[in-house]
Amino acid sequence: MKETRIIMGMPVTVEIADERAAKDDLGMVFSYFVYVDDTFSTYKKGSEITKINKRRMLRGEWSSDMREIFDLAEQTKQETGGYFDIMTPEGSYDLSGIVKGWAIRNAARMIAGAGFKNFYVDAGGDIQTGRLNPEGKFWSVGIRNPFNTKEIVKTVHLKDEGIATSGTYERGEHIWNPLEKKMVADIVSLSVVGPDIYEADRFATAAFAMGKKGIVFIESRPGLEGYMIDKKGIATMTSGFSQYVS
Amino acid sequence: MMKKFFLSIAVAGLFIVYIVIDRFMGNTRSFSVAPGIASPTTEMVVPPVQRVKSLYRDGKYTGAVVDAYFGNVQVTVIVQEGKITGVQFLQYPNDRSTSREISAMAMPLLKSEAIAAQSANVDIVSGATQTSSAFKQSLADALSQAST
């Protein structure tokens, strides 16, 4: 069973391959994403993060989820040498680099908690897979061509793993390098496969901000593999990436 | 021939790693091979990395000239007992002498390739976040097609 809805301004798709999956099981997941959007979206006037950015909430009033996200963001900032930073150039907090992967992972845990094993959750191209697809094979995930979004340029086969792609091609060059205080221009796409989507997403975001050396950073992190595409259409992959290709 | 080509690409990618590490990451990852490159007369002997599989035939292969971000790279690679045991740089950026030899085993083997469109017959597509309505429609359509 599979369904796509537009939440958080992006298509969110949930597929559960187990036969007993029902519409309500998917609805539970979509409801969770709506909650995440209502809480963490900087585009929503009434969201908790908007109130925080407008200095209308004291830290002691924050929800436990908000405190968790800020803690995780701080941890990620330290693990990436400052390349991951939720503080924007304007001085407000933007949690989009960490909330999505975290929310997808939580959604996947909800599905697993309901007793399902074979599924995936895809929010705007960041994906958590569980076990196998309806044909009993690993889930096949195409990496989109950054120069032609109707094409894919690589296929990986995942089972209980996450894949996230950071890129400049969708909204223009929207990845900010907080250390050099400029937009990233050298590379156009970086896909990271990790033990779960939270790990893949946060490190994809940070490594993309590093530009060309991001793929080296991914190589240095145990459990992560990456596929980087530069503006000339040359891809560079980590040493273990090929294990997912064939 | 294809194998040699990919091998040369792989080695060029490896050299990119060296350049990148040298320029940006020297403090966070230390590779004992780096001083060997700075000093042309030094040949480093480094224990093999276990992750590398023996995919290659024994011999000495010279790769094509490859654009490696910071300039052209051309290498010769030496394979013994199925493993890369040495790499000679015939060309590389800021180079004045040639045949500087390093051990390939000291560095992670990043591989490079030109991207090419593949069959779109996949379960899911990973890409950077897109918000335009046209994209949403397209992706929803693609997703529905993907579910056979």
mmCIF file of C-alpha atoms in Angstrom:
data_model
loop_
_atom_site.group_PDB
_atom_site.id
_atom_site.type_symbol
_atom_site.label_atom_id
_atom_site.label_comp_id
_atom_site.label_asym_id
_atom_site.label_seq_id
_atom_site.Cartn_x
_atom_site.Cartn_y
_atom_site.Cartn_z
ATOM 1 C CA MET A 1 0.000 0.000 0.000
ATOM 2 C CA LYS A 2 1.331 3.354 -1.038
ATOM 3 C CA GLU A 3 0.288 6.983 -0.898
ATOM 4 C CA THR A 4 1.783 10.397 -1.645
ATOM 5 C CA ARG A 5 0.741 13.640 -0.004
ATOM 6 C CA ILE A 6 2.196 17.131 -0.142
ATOM 7 C CA ILE A 7 3.387 18.037 3.356
ATOM 8 C CA MET A 8 6.091 20.494 4.401
ATOM 9 C CA GLY A 9 5.940 21.843 0.848
ATOM 10 C CA MET A 10 7.204 18.605 -0.596
ATOM 11 C CA PRO A 11 5.862 15.261 -1.727
ATOM 12 C CA VAL A 12 5.893 12.707 1.083
ATOM 13 C CA THR A 13 5.422 9.106 0.004
ATOM 14 C CA VAL A 14 4.908 6.147 2.281
ATOM 15 C CA GLU A 15 4.771 2.602 0.985
ATOM 16 C CA ILE A 16 4.265 -0.428 3.186
ATOM 17 C CA ALA A 17 4.783 -3.655 1.315
ATOM 18 C CA ASP A 18 3.470 -5.946 4.066
ATOM 19 C CA GLU A 19 0.102 -7.259 2.975
ATOM 20 C CA ARG A 20 -1.821 -6.382 6.097
ATOM 21 C CA ALA A 21 -1.034 -2.654 5.770
ATOM 22 C CA ALA A 22 -4.180 -0.531 5.807
ATOM 23 C CA LYS A 23 -4.973 3.043 4.898
ATOM 24 C CA ASP A 24 -4.928 4.083 8.549
ATOM 25 C CA ASP A 25 -1.351 2.880 8.877
ATOM 26 C CA LEU A 26 -0.280 5.339 6.201
ATOM 27 C CA GLY A 27 -2.515 8.035 7.682
ATOM 28 C CA MET A 28 -0.720 7.730 11.015
ATOM 29 C CA VAL A 29 2.564 8.549 9.289
ATOM 30 C CA PHE A 30 1.174 11.510 7.375
ATOM 31 C CA SER A 31 -0.337 12.901 10.579
ATOM 32 C CA TYR A 32 3.087 12.791 12.151
ATOM 33 C CA PHE A 33 4.618 14.772 9.287
ATOM 34 C CA VAL A 34 1.849 17.363 9.617
ATOM 35 C CA TYR A 35 2.747 17.724 13.301
ATOM 36 C CA VAL A 36 6.428 18.126 12.402
ATOM 37 C CA ASP A 37 5.580 20.779 9.830
ATOM 38 C CA ASP A 38 3.346 22.638 12.284
ATOM 39 C CA THR A 39 6.113 22.635 14.881
ATOM 40 C CA PHE A 40 9.328 23.185 12.948
ATOM 41 C CA SER A 41 8.405 25.097 9.782
ATOM 42 C CA THR A 42 9.855 28.595 9.627
ATOM 43 C CA TYR A 43 7.222 29.336 6.972
ATOM 44 C CA LYS A 44 4.365 28.927 9.439
ATOM 45 C CA LYS A 45 3.504 31.934 11.563
ATOM 46 C CA GLY A 46 2.199 29.876 14.448
ATOM 47 C CA SER A 47 4.928 27.248 14.565
ATOM 48 C CA GLU A 48 7.053 26.808 17.637
ATOM 49 C CA ILE A 49 10.243 27.635 15.760
ATOM 50 C CA THR A 50 8.706 30.858 14.439
ATOM 51 C CA LYS A 51 7.840 31.861 18.011
ATOM 52 C CA ILE A 52 11.382 31.065 19.078
ATOM 53 C CA ASN A 53 12.834 33.090 16.220
ATOM 54 C CA LYS A 54 10.620 36.007 17.200
ATOM 55 C CA ARG A 55 11.832 35.689 20.791
ATOM 56 C CA ARG A 56 8.342 34.848 21.965
ATOM 57 C CA MET A 57 9.322 31.662 23.779
ATOM 58 C CA LEU A 58 11.820 31.131 26.545
ATOM 59 C CA ARG A 59 13.954 28.013 26.375
ATOM 60 C CA GLY A 60 12.183 26.591 29.394
ATOM 61 C CA GLU A 61 8.913 26.711 27.446
ATOM 62 C CA TRP A 62 10.179 24.713 24.490
ATOM 63 C CA SER A 63 8.705 21.307 23.693
ATOM 64 C CA SER A 64 10.837 18.244 24.300
ATOM 65 C CA ASP A 65 11.056 17.640 20.542
ATOM 66 C CA MET A 66 12.386 21.170 20.035
ATOM 67 C CA ARG A 67 14.998 20.722 22.740
ATOM 68 C CA GLU A 68 16.009 17.400 21.206
ATOM 69 C CA ILE A 69 16.439 18.958 17.762
ATOM 70 C CA PHE A 70 18.573 21.795 19.122
ATOM 71 C CA ASP A 71 20.727 19.286 20.999
ATOM 72 C CA LEU A 72 21.128 17.156 17.870
ATOM 73 C CA ALA A 73 21.955 20.238 15.798
ATOM 74 C CA GLU A 74 24.639 21.271 18.265
ATOM 75 C CA GLN A 75 26.091 17.771 18.271
ATOM 76 C CA THR A 76 26.132 17.738 14.475
ATOM 77 C CA LYS A 77 27.791 21.149 14.358
ATOM 78 C CA GLN A 78 30.608 19.814 16.508
ATOM 79 C CA GLU A 79 30.927 16.592 14.522
ATOM 80 C CA THR A 80 31.252 18.525 11.276
ATOM 81 C CA GLY A 81 33.716 21.164 12.377
ATOM 82 C CA GLY A 82 31.092 23.882 12.193
ATOM 83 C CA TYR A 83 29.914 23.132 8.669
ATOM 84 C CA PHE A 84 26.498 22.229 9.955
ATOM 85 C CA ASP A 85 24.829 25.222 11.556
ATOM 86 C CA ILE A 86 21.148 25.951 12.130
ATOM 87 C CA MET A 87 21.946 29.645 12.564
ATOM 88 C CA THR A 88 21.230 31.484 9.321
ATOM 89 C CA PRO A 89 23.153 34.501 8.018
ATOM 90 C CA GLU A 90 20.218 36.616 9.240
ATOM 91 C CA GLY A 91 20.625 35.349 12.795
ATOM 92 C CA SER A 92 17.519 33.174 13.022
ATOM 93 C CA TYR A 93 17.262 29.398 13.331
ATOM 94 C CA ASP A 94 16.567 27.226 10.300
ATOM 95 C CA LEU A 95 16.068 23.603 11.301
ATOM 96 C CA SER A 96 15.408 22.225 7.820
ATOM 97 C CA GLY A 97 18.861 20.634 7.611
ATOM 98 C CA ILE A 98 18.161 18.314 10.507
ATOM 99 C CA VAL A 99 14.426 18.038 11.067
ATOM 100 C CA LYS A 100 13.597 16.236 7.853
ATOM 101 C CA GLY A 101 15.921 13.292 8.366
ATOM 102 C CA TRP A 102 14.960 13.087 12.027
ATOM 103 C CA ALA A 103 11.252 13.115 11.149
ATOM 104 C CA ILE A 104 11.639 10.471 8.452
ATOM 105 C CA ARG A 105 13.499 8.251 10.900
ATOM 106 C CA ASN A 106 10.793 8.726 13.513
ATOM 107 C CA ALA A 107 8.136 7.930 10.924
ATOM 108 C CA ALA A 108 9.975 4.760 9.973
ATOM 109 C CA ARG A 109 10.167 3.797 13.643
ATOM 110 C CA MET A 110 6.422 4.331 13.940
ATOM 111 C CA ILE A 111 5.856 1.975 11.021
ATOM 112 C CA ALA A 112 8.224 -0.601 12.464
ATOM 113 C CA GLY A 113 6.566 -0.151 15.862
ATOM 114 C CA ALA A 114 3.252 -1.061 14.257
ATOM 115 C CA GLY A 115 4.786 -4.372 13.280
ATOM 116 C CA PHE A 116 5.685 -3.732 9.656
ATOM 117 C CA LYS A 117 9.041 -4.686 8.235
ATOM 118 C CA ASN A 118 8.929 -3.936 4.509
ATOM 119 C CA PHE A 119 8.402 -0.269 3.721
ATOM 120 C CA TYR A 120 9.928 3.047 2.793
ATOM 121 C CA VAL A 121 9.326 6.661 3.733
ATOM 122 C CA ASP A 122 10.313 9.336 1.214
ATOM 123 C CA ALA A 123 10.084 13.024 2.089
ATOM 124 C CA GLY A 124 11.232 15.231 -0.754
ATOM 125 C CA GLY A 125 13.806 12.769 -2.001
ATOM 126 C CA ASP A 126 15.265 11.790 1.379
ATOM 127 C CA ILE A 127 14.425 8.183 2.056
ATOM 128 C CA GLN A 128 14.395 5.552 4.791
ATOM 129 C CA THR A 129 13.981 2.004 3.591
ATOM 130 C CA GLY A 130 12.855 -1.003 5.582
ATOM 131 C CA ARG A 131 13.683 -4.514 4.424
ATOM 132 C CA LEU A 132 12.361 -5.428 0.980
ATOM 133 C CA ASN A 133 10.115 -4.129 -1.780
ATOM 134 C CA PRO A 134 6.889 -5.885 -2.886
ATOM 135 C CA GLU A 135 8.905 -8.124 -5.197
ATOM 136 C CA GLY A 136 11.039 -9.327 -2.323
ATOM 137 C CA LYS A 137 14.111 -7.431 -3.497
ATOM 138 C CA PHE A 138 16.083 -4.587 -1.986
ATOM 139 C CA TRP A 139 14.482 -1.207 -2.601
ATOM 140 C CA SER A 140 15.967 0.366 -5.728
ATOM 141 C CA VAL A 141 16.645 4.073 -5.365
ATOM 142 C CA GLY A 142 17.639 6.257 -8.290
ATOM 143 C CA ILE A 143 19.827 9.312 -7.768
ATOM 144 C CA ARG A 144 18.322 12.131 -9.772
ATOM 145 C CA ASN A 145 20.366 13.815 -12.493
ATOM 146 C CA PRO A 146 21.014 17.346 -11.197
ATOM 147 C CA PHE A 147 21.155 18.633 -14.776
ATOM 148 C CA ASN A 148 17.972 16.935 -15.930
ATOM 149 C CA THR A 149 15.565 16.169 -13.124
ATOM 150 C CA LYS A 150 13.600 13.721 -15.246
ATOM 151 C CA GLU A 151 16.571 11.380 -15.373
ATOM 152 C CA ILE A 152 18.447 9.298 -12.871
ATOM 153 C CA VAL A 153 22.184 8.732 -13.100
ATOM 154 C CA LYS A 154 22.789 5.992 -10.531
ATOM 155 C CA THR A 155 20.789 3.289 -8.849
ATOM 156 C CA VAL A 156 21.474 1.997 -5.366
ATOM 157 C CA HIS A 157 19.826 -0.978 -3.691
ATOM 158 C CA LEU A 158 18.967 -0.430 -0.052
ATOM 159 C CA LYS A 159 17.655 -2.540 2.804
ATOM 160 C CA ASP A 160 17.120 -0.916 6.202
ATOM 161 C CA GLU A 161 19.228 2.077 5.172
ATOM 162 C CA GLY A 162 18.689 5.745 4.489
ATOM 163 C CA ILE A 163 19.723 7.937 1.577
ATOM 164 C CA ALA A 164 19.674 11.726 1.456
ATOM 165 C CA THR A 165 20.654 14.056 -1.348
ATOM 166 C CA SER A 166 21.728 17.651 -0.915
ATOM 167 C CA GLY A 167 21.937 19.808 -3.984
ATOM 168 C CA THR A 168 21.800 23.221 -5.507
ATOM 169 C CA TYR A 169 19.653 22.403 -8.482
ATOM 170 C CA GLU A 170 16.179 22.701 -7.087
ATOM 171 C CA ARG A 171 15.989 26.119 -5.511
ATOM 172 C CA GLY A 172 19.109 27.561 -6.971
ATOM 173 C CA GLU A 173 22.193 27.547 -4.851
ATOM 174 C CA HIS A 174 20.638 27.287 -1.442
ATOM 175 C CA ILE A 175 23.353 25.620 0.586
ATOM 176 C CA TRP A 176 25.183 28.053 2.798
ATOM 177 C CA ASN A 177 28.775 27.463 3.875
ATOM 178 C CA PRO A 178 28.773 28.937 7.390
ATOM 179 C CA LEU A 179 32.546 28.901 7.769
ATOM 180 C CA GLU A 180 33.502 30.672 4.550
ATOM 181 C CA LYS A 181 30.267 32.675 4.537
ATOM 182 C CA LYS A 182 29.333 32.002 0.936
ATOM 183 C CA MET A 183 27.066 29.796 -1.093
ATOM 184 C CA VAL A 184 28.386 26.478 -2.272
ATOM 185 C CA ALA A 185 29.066 26.482 -5.999
ATOM 186 C CA ASP A 186 31.576 23.754 -6.891
ATOM 187 C CA ILE A 187 29.347 20.747 -6.583
ATOM 188 C CA VAL A 188 25.725 20.364 -7.541
ATOM 189 C CA SER A 189 24.645 17.166 -5.817
ATOM 190 C CA LEU A 190 25.773 14.977 -2.944
ATOM 191 C CA SER A 191 23.946 11.789 -2.036
ATOM 192 C CA VAL A 192 24.804 10.020 1.212
ATOM 193 C CA VAL A 193 23.808 6.483 2.181
ATOM 194 C CA GLY A 194 23.872 5.753 5.899
ATOM 195 C CA PRO A 195 22.628 3.362 8.552
ATOM 196 C CA ASP A 196 19.497 5.492 8.759
ATOM 197 C CA ILE A 197 18.115 8.608 7.116
ATOM 198 C CA TYR A 198 18.890 10.871 10.069
ATOM 199 C CA GLU A 199 22.600 10.114 9.820
ATOM 200 C CA ALA A 200 22.558 10.322 6.020
ATOM 201 C CA ASP A 201 20.641 13.611 5.927
ATOM 202 C CA ARG A 202 22.569 15.616 8.483
ATOM 203 C CA PHE A 203 25.935 14.593 7.085
ATOM 204 C CA ALA A 204 24.798 15.143 3.501
ATOM 205 C CA THR A 205 23.823 18.686 4.435
ATOM 206 C CA ALA A 206 27.108 19.382 6.208
ATOM 207 C CA ALA A 207 29.321 17.681 3.634
ATOM 208 C CA PHE A 208 27.638 19.524 0.795
ATOM 209 C CA ALA A 209 28.497 22.806 2.493
ATOM 210 C CA MET A 210 32.143 21.740 2.402
ATOM 211 C CA GLY A 211 32.150 21.781 -1.391
ATOM 212 C CA LYS A 212 34.581 19.418 -3.103
ATOM 213 C CA LYS A 213 36.092 18.167 0.119
ATOM 214 C CA GLY A 214 32.682 16.988 1.324
ATOM 215 C CA ILE A 215 33.126 13.581 -0.271
ATOM 216 C CA VAL A 216 36.386 13.177 1.639
ATOM 217 C CA PHE A 217 34.545 13.963 4.842
ATOM 218 C CA ILE A 218 31.966 11.285 4.029
ATOM 219 C CA GLU A 219 34.783 8.836 3.316
ATOM 220 C CA SER A 220 36.157 9.589 6.773
ATOM 221 C CA ARG A 221 32.880 8.780 8.567
ATOM 222 C CA PRO A 222 32.395 5.075 9.324
ATOM 223 C CA GLY A 223 29.114 3.746 8.017
ATOM 224 C CA LEU A 224 28.541 6.500 5.469
ATOM 225 C CA GLU A 225 29.040 6.301 1.712
ATOM 226 C CA GLY A 226 28.599 9.118 -0.769
ATOM 227 C CA TYR A 227 28.113 9.984 -4.437
ATOM 228 C CA MET A 228 29.032 13.558 -5.364
ATOM 229 C CA ILE A 229 28.361 15.240 -8.696
ATOM 230 C CA ASP A 230 30.271 18.384 -9.623
ATOM 231 C CA LYS A 231 29.178 21.143 -11.967
ATOM 232 C CA LYS A 232 30.988 19.483 -14.879
ATOM 233 C CA GLY A 233 28.970 16.295 -14.506
ATOM 234 C CA ILE A 234 31.781 14.277 -12.977
ATOM 235 C CA ALA A 235 30.762 12.034 -10.103
ATOM 236 C CA THR A 236 33.103 11.052 -7.292
ATOM 237 C CA MET A 237 32.130 8.257 -4.947
ATOM 238 C CA THR A 238 33.486 6.890 -1.695
ATOM 239 C CA SER A 239 35.375 3.607 -1.639
ATOM 240 C CA GLY A 240 32.461 1.598 -0.281
ATOM 241 C CA PHE A 241 29.713 3.152 -2.356
ATOM 242 C CA SER A 242 29.810 0.439 -5.006
ATOM 243 C CA GLN A 243 28.467 -2.126 -2.515
ATOM 244 C CA TYR A 244 25.062 -0.499 -2.966
ATOM 245 C CA VAL A 245 25.231 -0.264 -6.746
ATOM 246 C CA SER A 246 25.226 -3.894 -7.799
ATOM 247 C CA MET B 1 40.815 -1.354 -21.962
ATOM 248 C CA MET B 2 37.768 -0.356 -19.981
ATOM 249 C CA LYS B 3 39.281 -1.784 -16.862
ATOM 250 C CA LYS B 4 42.405 0.235 -17.368
ATOM 251 C CA PHE B 5 40.368 3.322 -17.995
ATOM 252 C CA PHE B 6 38.384 2.933 -14.831
ATOM 253 C CA LEU B 7 41.515 2.136 -12.941
ATOM 254 C CA SER B 8 43.078 5.357 -14.131
ATOM 255 C CA ILE B 9 39.966 7.236 -13.143
ATOM 256 C CA ALA B 10 40.054 5.603 -9.752
ATOM 257 C CA VAL B 11 43.630 6.568 -9.279
ATOM 258 C CA ALA B 12 42.940 10.102 -10.397
ATOM 259 C CA GLY B 13 40.138 10.207 -7.872
ATOM 260 C CA LEU B 14 42.528 8.982 -5.277
ATOM 261 C CA PHE B 15 44.860 11.790 -6.117
ATOM 262 C CA ILE B 16 42.032 14.253 -5.776
ATOM 263 C CA VAL B 17 41.655 12.946 -2.281
ATOM 264 C CA TYR B 18 45.248 13.722 -1.594
ATOM 265 C CA ILE B 19 44.941 17.255 -2.908
ATOM 266 C CA VAL B 20 41.757 17.863 -1.011
ATOM 267 C CA ILE B 21 43.120 16.453 2.200
ATOM 268 C CA ASP B 22 46.279 18.411 1.789
ATOM 269 C CA ARG B 23 44.458 21.661 1.233
ATOM 270 C CA PHE B 24 41.608 21.354 3.620
ATOM 271 C CA MET B 25 41.680 18.432 5.929
ATOM 272 C CA GLY B 26 45.290 18.047 6.929
ATOM 273 C CA ASN B 27 44.516 18.665 10.542
ATOM 274 C CA THR B 28 41.628 16.302 10.858
ATOM 275 C CA ARG B 29 42.968 13.252 9.043
ATOM 276 C CA SER B 30 46.578 12.375 9.004
ATOM 277 C CA PHE B 31 48.004 10.291 6.211
ATOM 278 C CA SER B 32 51.539 9.187 6.515
ATOM 279 C CA VAL B 33 51.893 9.305 2.754
ATOM 280 C CA ALA B 34 51.565 13.064 2.464
ATOM 281 C CA PRO B 35 55.197 13.844 3.280
ATOM 282 C CA GLY B 36 56.209 11.342 0.627
ATOM 283 C CA ILE B 37 54.562 13.411 -2.041
ATOM 284 C CA ALA B 38 56.147 16.610 -0.900
ATOM 285 C CA SER B 39 59.549 14.984 -1.100
ATOM 286 C CA PRO B 40 60.057 13.337 -4.503
ATOM 287 C CA THR B 41 62.837 11.047 -3.407
ATOM 288 C CA THR B 42 60.892 9.432 -0.622
ATOM 289 C CA GLU B 43 58.977 6.268 -1.280
ATOM 290 C CA MET B 44 56.504 5.358 1.365
ATOM 291 C CA VAL B 45 55.707 1.800 2.336
ATOM 292 C CA VAL B 46 52.328 1.593 3.952
ATOM 293 C CA PRO B 47 50.345 -1.450 5.078
ATOM 294 C CA PRO B 48 47.447 -2.359 2.783
ATOM 295 C CA VAL B 49 43.974 -1.215 3.650
ATOM 296 C CA GLN B 50 41.702 -4.178 4.149
ATOM 297 C CA ARG B 51 38.686 -2.605 2.445
ATOM 298 C CA VAL B 52 40.302 -2.728 -0.965
ATOM 299 C CA LYS B 53 39.328 -5.796 -2.937
ATOM 300 C CA SER B 54 41.542 -7.376 -5.543
ATOM 301 C CA LEU B 55 39.766 -6.382 -8.715
ATOM 302 C CA TYR B 56 42.739 -5.895 -10.981
ATOM 303 C CA ARG B 57 45.114 -7.905 -13.139
ATOM 304 C CA ASP B 58 48.808 -7.698 -12.440
ATOM 305 C CA GLY B 59 50.783 -5.263 -14.566
ATOM 306 C CA LYS B 60 51.610 -1.624 -15.115
ATOM 307 C CA TYR B 61 48.910 0.595 -16.579
ATOM 308 C CA THR B 62 49.053 4.192 -17.736
ATOM 309 C CA GLY B 63 45.773 6.062 -17.560
ATOM 310 C CA ALA B 64 44.343 8.836 -19.670
ATOM 311 C CA VAL B 65 44.799 12.487 -18.793
ATOM 312 C CA VAL B 66 41.969 13.313 -16.426
ATOM 313 C CA ASP B 67 40.678 16.633 -15.198
ATOM 314 C CA ALA B 68 41.052 16.401 -11.436
ATOM 315 C CA TYR B 69 39.533 19.694 -10.323
ATOM 316 C CA PHE B 70 42.802 21.467 -9.740
ATOM 317 C CA GLY B 71 44.419 20.533 -13.042
ATOM 318 C CA ASN B 72 45.181 17.531 -15.184
ATOM 319 C CA VAL B 73 46.296 14.259 -13.748
ATOM 320 C CA GLN B 74 47.810 11.311 -15.538
ATOM 321 C CA VAL B 75 49.034 8.286 -13.693
ATOM 322 C CA THR B 76 50.619 4.926 -14.082
ATOM 323 C CA VAL B 77 49.507 2.304 -11.653
ATOM 324 C CA ILE B 78 51.308 -0.868 -10.685
ATOM 325 C CA VAL B 79 49.309 -3.943 -9.770
ATOM 326 C CA GLN B 80 50.860 -6.919 -8.041
ATOM 327 C CA GLU B 81 48.945 -9.962 -6.870
ATOM 328 C CA GLY B 82 45.715 -8.205 -7.719
ATOM 329 C CA LYS B 83 46.441 -5.191 -5.557
ATOM 330 C CA ILE B 84 47.554 -1.689 -6.365
ATOM 331 C CA THR B 85 51.029 -1.422 -4.960
ATOM 332 C CA GLY B 86 52.221 1.829 -6.482
ATOM 333 C CA VAL B 87 51.122 4.881 -8.381
ATOM 334 C CA GLN B 88 53.333 7.133 -10.484
ATOM 335 C CA PHE B 89 52.086 10.569 -11.331
ATOM 336 C CA LEU B 90 53.078 11.503 -14.879
ATOM 337 C CA GLN B 91 51.157 14.766 -14.679
ATOM 338 C CA TYR B 92 49.606 16.563 -11.824
ATOM 339 C CA PRO B 93 48.903 20.139 -10.782
ATOM 340 C CA ASN B 94 51.855 22.251 -9.687
ATOM 341 C CA ASP B 95 54.128 19.469 -10.735
ATOM 342 C CA ARG B 96 57.722 20.091 -11.696
ATOM 343 C CA SER B 97 59.152 16.603 -11.594
ATOM 344 C CA THR B 98 57.485 13.375 -12.599
ATOM 345 C CA SER B 99 57.224 9.847 -11.396
ATOM 346 C CA ARG B 100 56.638 10.746 -7.823
ATOM 347 C CA GLU B 101 55.648 7.483 -6.327
ATOM 348 C CA ILE B 102 53.278 6.958 -3.516
ATOM 349 C CA SER B 103 51.495 3.987 -2.160
ATOM 350 C CA ALA B 104 47.923 3.809 -3.222
ATOM 351 C CA MET B 105 47.090 1.845 -0.124
ATOM 352 C CA ALA B 106 47.563 4.790 2.177
ATOM 353 C CA MET B 107 44.538 6.660 0.981
ATOM 354 C CA PRO B 108 40.871 5.865 0.589
ATOM 355 C CA LEU B 109 40.069 4.935 -2.974
ATOM 356 C CA LEU B 110 37.621 7.511 -4.174
ATOM 357 C CA LYS B 111 36.458 6.709 -7.672
ATOM 358 C CA SER B 112 35.255 9.085 -10.337
ATOM 359 C CA GLU B 113 33.095 8.684 -13.410
ATOM 360 C CA ALA B 114 31.168 10.812 -15.842
ATOM 361 C CA ILE B 115 27.486 10.661 -15.001
ATOM 362 C CA ALA B 116 25.141 9.079 -17.541
ATOM 363 C CA ALA B 117 21.393 8.649 -17.640
ATOM 364 C CA GLN B 118 20.128 5.246 -16.555
ATOM 365 C CA SER B 119 16.905 3.353 -16.749
ATOM 366 C CA ALA B 120 14.293 5.071 -14.620
ATOM 367 C CA ASN B 121 12.866 1.743 -13.529
ATOM 368 C CA VAL B 122 13.358 2.231 -9.789
ATOM 369 C CA ASP B 123 11.185 2.107 -6.683
ATOM 370 C CA ILE B 124 12.121 5.566 -5.394
ATOM 371 C CA VAL B 125 14.096 8.641 -6.488
ATOM 372 C CA SER B 126 16.516 10.572 -4.268
ATOM 373 C CA GLY B 127 17.163 14.211 -5.047
ATOM 374 C CA ALA B 128 17.404 17.625 -3.466
ATOM 375 C CA THR B 129 14.176 19.110 -2.173
ATOM 376 C CA GLN B 130 11.965 20.618 -4.813
ATOM 377 C CA THR B 131 8.979 22.800 -4.166
ATOM 378 C CA SER B 132 7.579 23.843 -7.523
ATOM 379 C CA SER B 133 4.147 22.509 -8.286
ATOM 380 C CA ALA B 134 5.320 21.163 -11.618
ATOM 381 C CA PHE B 135 7.841 19.057 -9.826
ATOM 382 C CA LYS B 136 5.324 17.765 -7.328
ATOM 383 C CA GLN B 137 3.095 16.639 -10.158
ATOM 384 C CA SER B 138 5.966 15.111 -12.031
ATOM 385 C CA LEU B 139 7.269 13.242 -9.056
ATOM 386 C CA ALA B 140 3.869 12.011 -7.998
ATOM 387 C CA ASP B 141 3.412 10.808 -11.544
ATOM 388 C CA ALA B 142 6.794 9.158 -11.618
ATOM 389 C CA LEU B 143 6.152 7.525 -8.282
ATOM 390 C CA SER B 144 2.880 6.108 -9.426
ATOM 391 C CA GLN B 145 4.562 4.747 -12.550
ATOM 392 C CA ALA B 146 7.326 3.282 -10.453
ATOM 393 C CA SER B 147 4.853 1.178 -8.539
ATOM 394 C CA THR B 148 4.149 -1.568 -11.000
#
